[in-house]
Amino acid sequence: MILITGDTHGDLSRFKKKELRKLKKNDALIICGDFGFVWDGSKKEKRILKKLGKRRYNVLFVEGVHENFSELEKYETEYWCGGLTRKISGNLRQLMRGQVFEITDKRIFAFGGGRSEENDSFLHPDDEEMQQRFKSEIPSQELLEEGLKNLSENKNKVDYIVSYEPPAKISEFLRLGDTDRNHVNTYLDKVLEQVEFTAWYFGRHHINKLIPPKYQAVFDSVVTASESDYYKKGKK
């Protein structure tokens, strides 16, 4: 079983949700960005990460835009279930951008990162720390190309897509026609057009909303990764 939720922002209460009791060994909870538990490198933080890593199921996340990227980069990368990850602690891992994973017999394309509102309104180009954060939150052209390459190697077919940003078309629908987009949204539109998939989950907009037939915005809900009833009916 794979469960999906949205931004946790370092809040442990999400891990008390009753839905998580169903998860067994080798199952997974995937968080769609802004994980937030890797933040300051403190002893308290290390204890929390160790505790999360001891859960019987896998705790997996793609990064959002409100992360401490410099702290995340301190963890070494390794391959796991077919794709590149950062092992944070035990069963706790970051799913790297543009990678395809085989988890509980399901093929999953992961793509974290995006562009924050702070980045758009930033007025202090001499602040090197903030500039580095903004640079880290936006996927590089190399990672965009690697993602398409990995999808192509999987014949452009996966079961689920998990991302922080949604495709531009879905973002514009949620924003009632607002065409303000970033290049990650545009890139994910290309993925949408080229790839066959069953369901797409994203956390960007801090809402819980099904967008028929197969897109789902997740925030504080915990949903089962599967075909929506709407999509199943449409295939019959």
Tab-separated table of C-alpha atoms in Angstrom:
chain	number	residue	atom	x	y	z
A	1	MET	CA	0.000	0.000	0.000
A	2	ILE	CA	1.087	3.561	-0.734
A	3	LEU	CA	-0.430	6.527	1.095
A	4	ILE	CA	0.040	10.128	-0.013
A	5	THR	CA	-0.090	13.365	1.963
A	6	GLY	CA	0.906	16.990	1.473
A	7	ASP	CA	3.245	19.468	3.133
A	8	THR	CA	4.166	18.523	6.699
A	9	HIS	CA	6.380	21.552	7.497
A	10	GLY	CA	8.028	19.680	10.355
A	11	ASP	CA	4.709	18.962	12.100
A	12	LEU	CA	4.599	15.503	13.700
A	13	SER	CA	0.810	15.515	14.082
A	14	ARG	CA	0.465	14.238	10.494
A	15	PHE	CA	2.089	10.993	11.618
A	16	LYS	CA	-0.702	10.458	14.135
A	17	LYS	CA	-3.353	10.114	11.431
A	18	LYS	CA	-5.391	6.932	11.812
A	19	GLU	CA	-4.944	6.080	8.119
A	20	LEU	CA	-1.258	5.344	8.768
A	21	ARG	CA	-2.141	2.423	11.024
A	22	LYS	CA	-2.913	0.386	7.890
A	23	LEU	CA	0.682	0.577	6.653
A	24	LYS	CA	2.873	-2.507	7.040
A	25	LYS	CA	6.497	-3.336	6.371
A	26	ASN	CA	7.580	-2.281	2.852
A	27	ASP	CA	4.493	-0.046	2.460
A	28	ALA	CA	5.077	3.689	2.023
A	29	LEU	CA	3.873	7.137	3.001
A	30	ILE	CA	4.909	9.737	0.398
A	31	ILE	CA	4.930	13.444	1.263
A	32	CYS	CA	4.458	15.872	-1.638
A	33	GLY	CA	6.989	18.548	-0.695
A	34	ASP	CA	7.834	20.918	2.170
A	35	PHE	CA	8.801	18.027	4.442
A	36	GLY	CA	10.468	20.467	6.828
A	37	PHE	CA	11.979	18.020	9.321
A	38	VAL	CA	15.529	18.491	7.977
A	39	TRP	CA	16.020	22.074	9.042
A	40	ASP	CA	18.649	23.008	11.615
A	41	GLY	CA	20.759	19.903	12.234
A	42	SER	CA	20.092	20.050	15.971
A	43	LYS	CA	20.198	17.112	18.355
A	44	LYS	CA	16.439	17.362	18.809
A	45	GLU	CA	15.965	17.209	15.056
A	46	LYS	CA	18.250	14.161	14.788
A	47	ARG	CA	16.146	12.378	17.425
A	48	ILE	CA	12.950	13.108	15.499
A	49	LEU	CA	14.458	11.930	12.202
A	50	LYS	CA	15.684	8.745	13.855
A	51	LYS	CA	12.218	8.138	15.277
A	52	LEU	CA	10.587	8.630	11.856
A	53	GLY	CA	13.156	6.317	10.282
A	54	LYS	CA	12.210	3.549	12.733
A	55	ARG	CA	8.638	3.346	11.484
A	56	ARG	CA	7.799	-0.063	10.033
A	57	TYR	CA	6.885	1.485	6.685
A	58	ASN	CA	8.915	3.744	4.398
A	59	VAL	CA	8.570	7.494	4.921
A	60	LEU	CA	9.413	9.161	1.612
A	61	PHE	CA	9.295	12.761	0.472
A	62	VAL	CA	9.977	14.989	-2.486
A	63	GLU	CA	11.262	18.425	-1.599
A	64	GLY	CA	9.100	21.515	-1.858
A	65	VAL	CA	10.346	25.097	-1.770
A	66	HIS	CA	10.373	25.637	1.994
A	67	GLU	CA	13.227	23.309	2.850
A	68	ASN	CA	16.722	23.813	4.226
A	69	PHE	CA	18.474	22.625	1.087
A	70	SER	CA	21.963	23.032	2.535
A	71	GLU	CA	21.038	20.627	5.368
A	72	LEU	CA	19.469	18.141	2.948
A	73	GLU	CA	22.625	18.164	0.827
A	74	LYS	CA	24.654	16.932	3.804
A	75	TYR	CA	23.044	13.505	3.440
A	76	GLU	CA	24.646	11.107	0.986
A	77	THR	CA	22.761	9.840	-2.051
A	78	GLU	CA	22.201	6.188	-2.830
A	79	TYR	CA	20.077	4.101	-5.181
A	80	TRP	CA	16.981	2.494	-3.744
A	81	CYS	CA	14.094	0.780	-5.539
A	82	GLY	CA	15.519	1.807	-8.916
A	83	GLY	CA	16.072	5.513	-8.311
A	84	LEU	CA	18.385	7.944	-6.553
A	85	THR	CA	17.522	8.904	-2.971
A	86	ARG	CA	18.987	10.583	0.069
A	87	LYS	CA	18.825	8.241	3.039
A	88	ILE	CA	18.013	10.448	6.007
A	89	SER	CA	17.534	7.776	8.688
A	90	GLY	CA	16.438	4.142	8.531
A	91	ASN	CA	13.261	3.971	6.446
A	92	LEU	CA	13.179	7.755	5.930
A	93	ARG	CA	14.331	8.933	2.485
A	94	GLN	CA	14.165	11.838	0.090
A	95	LEU	CA	13.117	10.850	-3.439
A	96	MET	CA	15.375	12.796	-5.786
A	97	ARG	CA	13.998	14.896	-8.634
A	98	GLY	CA	13.340	13.201	-11.923
A	99	GLN	CA	13.780	9.643	-10.667
A	100	VAL	CA	11.548	6.630	-11.308
A	101	PHE	CA	11.028	4.174	-8.449
A	102	GLU	CA	9.482	0.718	-8.143
A	103	ILE	CA	7.631	0.741	-4.807
A	104	THR	CA	5.143	-1.991	-3.794
A	105	ASP	CA	5.033	-3.096	-7.443
A	106	LYS	CA	4.070	0.398	-8.571
A	107	ARG	CA	6.207	2.610	-10.786
A	108	ILE	CA	6.442	6.158	-9.458
A	109	PHE	CA	7.938	9.283	-11.043
A	110	ALA	CA	9.066	11.781	-8.397
A	111	PHE	CA	9.721	15.449	-9.029
A	112	GLY	CA	10.222	17.847	-6.144
A	113	GLY	CA	11.049	21.545	-6.142
A	114	GLY	CA	9.408	24.596	-7.668
A	115	ARG	CA	9.410	28.349	-7.290
A	116	SER	CA	8.321	30.025	-4.054
A	117	GLU	CA	6.385	33.263	-3.688
A	118	GLU	CA	9.377	34.650	-1.780
A	119	ASN	CA	11.554	34.029	-4.808
A	120	ASP	CA	9.171	36.006	-7.023
A	121	SER	CA	9.101	38.996	-4.665
A	122	PHE	CA	12.753	38.950	-3.531
A	123	LEU	CA	14.283	42.446	-3.587
A	124	HIS	CA	17.751	41.923	-2.086
A	125	PRO	CA	20.136	40.410	-4.647
A	126	ASP	CA	23.081	40.966	-2.269
A	127	ASP	CA	21.702	38.396	0.220
A	128	GLU	CA	23.825	35.396	-0.782
A	129	GLU	CA	22.139	32.956	1.602
A	130	MET	CA	18.693	33.638	0.174
A	131	GLN	CA	20.023	33.572	-3.372
A	132	GLN	CA	21.442	30.102	-2.772
A	133	ARG	CA	18.146	28.892	-1.315
A	134	PHE	CA	16.223	30.173	-4.326
A	135	LYS	CA	18.714	28.562	-6.674
A	136	SER	CA	18.326	25.227	-4.864
A	137	GLU	CA	14.530	25.231	-4.877
A	138	ILE	CA	14.345	25.463	-8.684
A	139	PRO	CA	15.300	22.284	-10.592
A	140	SER	CA	18.206	22.767	-12.990
A	141	GLN	CA	17.914	22.200	-16.721
A	142	GLU	CA	20.079	19.112	-16.258
A	143	LEU	CA	17.565	17.616	-13.813
A	144	LEU	CA	14.648	18.455	-16.099
A	145	GLU	CA	16.337	16.610	-18.950
A	146	GLU	CA	17.283	13.681	-16.718
A	147	GLY	CA	13.655	13.306	-15.665
A	148	LEU	CA	12.494	13.057	-19.282
A	149	LYS	CA	15.299	10.592	-20.003
A	150	ASN	CA	14.309	8.371	-17.069
A	151	LEU	CA	10.681	8.440	-18.182
A	152	SER	CA	11.687	7.544	-21.730
A	153	GLU	CA	13.674	4.578	-20.416
A	154	ASN	CA	10.438	3.436	-18.755
A	155	LYS	CA	8.605	3.767	-22.099
A	156	ASN	CA	6.879	6.922	-20.805
A	157	LYS	CA	4.587	4.881	-18.625
A	158	VAL	CA	4.290	4.966	-14.820
A	159	ASP	CA	1.572	4.262	-12.284
A	160	TYR	CA	1.820	7.431	-10.210
A	161	ILE	CA	3.456	10.842	-10.421
A	162	VAL	CA	4.299	12.605	-7.150
A	163	SER	CA	5.439	16.223	-7.280
A	164	TYR	CA	5.372	19.480	-5.360
A	165	GLU	CA	4.239	21.658	-8.266
A	166	PRO	CA	1.320	20.625	-10.490
A	167	PRO	CA	1.395	20.864	-14.274
A	168	ALA	CA	0.620	24.375	-15.572
A	169	LYS	CA	-2.785	23.299	-16.903
A	170	ILE	CA	-3.853	22.048	-13.483
A	171	SER	CA	-2.403	25.065	-11.678
A	172	GLU	CA	-4.327	27.432	-13.968
A	173	PHE	CA	-7.526	25.469	-13.342
A	174	LEU	CA	-7.076	25.783	-9.568
A	175	ARG	CA	-6.276	29.491	-9.896
A	176	LEU	CA	-9.413	30.064	-11.994
A	177	GLY	CA	-7.576	30.890	-15.191
A	178	ASP	CA	-4.636	32.783	-13.695
A	179	THR	CA	-1.841	32.116	-16.196
A	180	ASP	CA	1.023	32.938	-13.841
A	181	ARG	CA	3.326	29.911	-14.155
A	182	ASN	CA	6.958	28.977	-13.621
A	183	HIS	CA	9.165	26.815	-15.794
A	184	VAL	CA	8.580	23.793	-13.530
A	185	ASN	CA	4.823	23.986	-14.198
A	186	THR	CA	5.584	24.226	-17.905
A	187	TYR	CA	7.952	21.259	-17.741
A	188	LEU	CA	5.341	19.172	-15.940
A	189	ASP	CA	2.879	20.029	-18.713
A	190	LYS	CA	5.314	18.300	-21.066
A	191	VAL	CA	5.355	15.281	-18.742
A	192	LEU	CA	1.544	15.306	-18.699
A	193	GLU	CA	1.427	15.251	-22.508
A	194	GLN	CA	4.108	12.595	-23.024
A	195	VAL	CA	3.569	10.130	-20.193
A	196	GLU	CA	0.852	7.578	-19.543
A	197	PHE	CA	-0.035	7.465	-15.836
A	198	THR	CA	-2.853	6.440	-13.522
A	199	ALA	CA	-2.834	9.259	-10.958
A	200	TRP	CA	-0.877	12.447	-10.182
A	201	TYR	CA	-0.485	13.848	-6.646
A	202	PHE	CA	0.924	17.273	-5.719
A	203	GLY	CA	1.145	19.442	-2.600
A	204	ARG	CA	1.772	22.981	-3.810
A	205	HIS	CA	-1.602	24.645	-3.214
A	206	HIS	CA	-2.310	23.607	0.394
A	207	ILE	CA	-5.729	22.176	-0.444
A	208	ASN	CA	-7.305	18.721	-0.531
A	209	LYS	CA	-9.035	18.476	-3.875
A	210	LEU	CA	-9.626	15.840	-6.548
A	211	ILE	CA	-9.384	17.257	-10.064
A	212	PRO	CA	-11.024	14.640	-12.300
A	213	PRO	CA	-10.106	12.394	-13.817
A	214	LYS	CA	-6.735	11.661	-12.201
A	215	TYR	CA	-5.148	14.638	-10.453
A	216	GLN	CA	-5.210	15.203	-6.709
A	217	ALA	CA	-4.057	18.171	-4.675
A	218	VAL	CA	-3.150	16.993	-1.177
A	219	PHE	CA	-2.444	18.968	1.963
A	220	ASP	CA	-3.358	17.627	5.397
A	221	SER	CA	-5.391	14.683	4.159
A	222	VAL	CA	-3.907	11.203	3.753
A	223	VAL	CA	-5.113	9.412	0.625
A	224	THR	CA	-4.504	5.980	-0.841
A	225	ALA	CA	-2.577	6.008	-4.102
A	226	SER	CA	-4.945	4.382	-6.568
A	227	GLU	CA	-7.164	5.097	-9.504
A	228	SER	CA	-9.933	7.483	-8.504
A	229	ASP	CA	-13.496	6.187	-8.814
A	230	TYR	CA	-14.052	8.832	-11.476
A	231	TYR	CA	-11.192	7.488	-13.577
A	232	LYS	CA	-12.270	3.864	-13.154
A	233	LYS	CA	-15.766	4.690	-14.382
A	234	GLY	CA	-14.349	6.573	-17.340
A	235	LYS	CA	-12.376	3.517	-18.468
A	236	LYS	CA	-15.385	1.176	-18.454
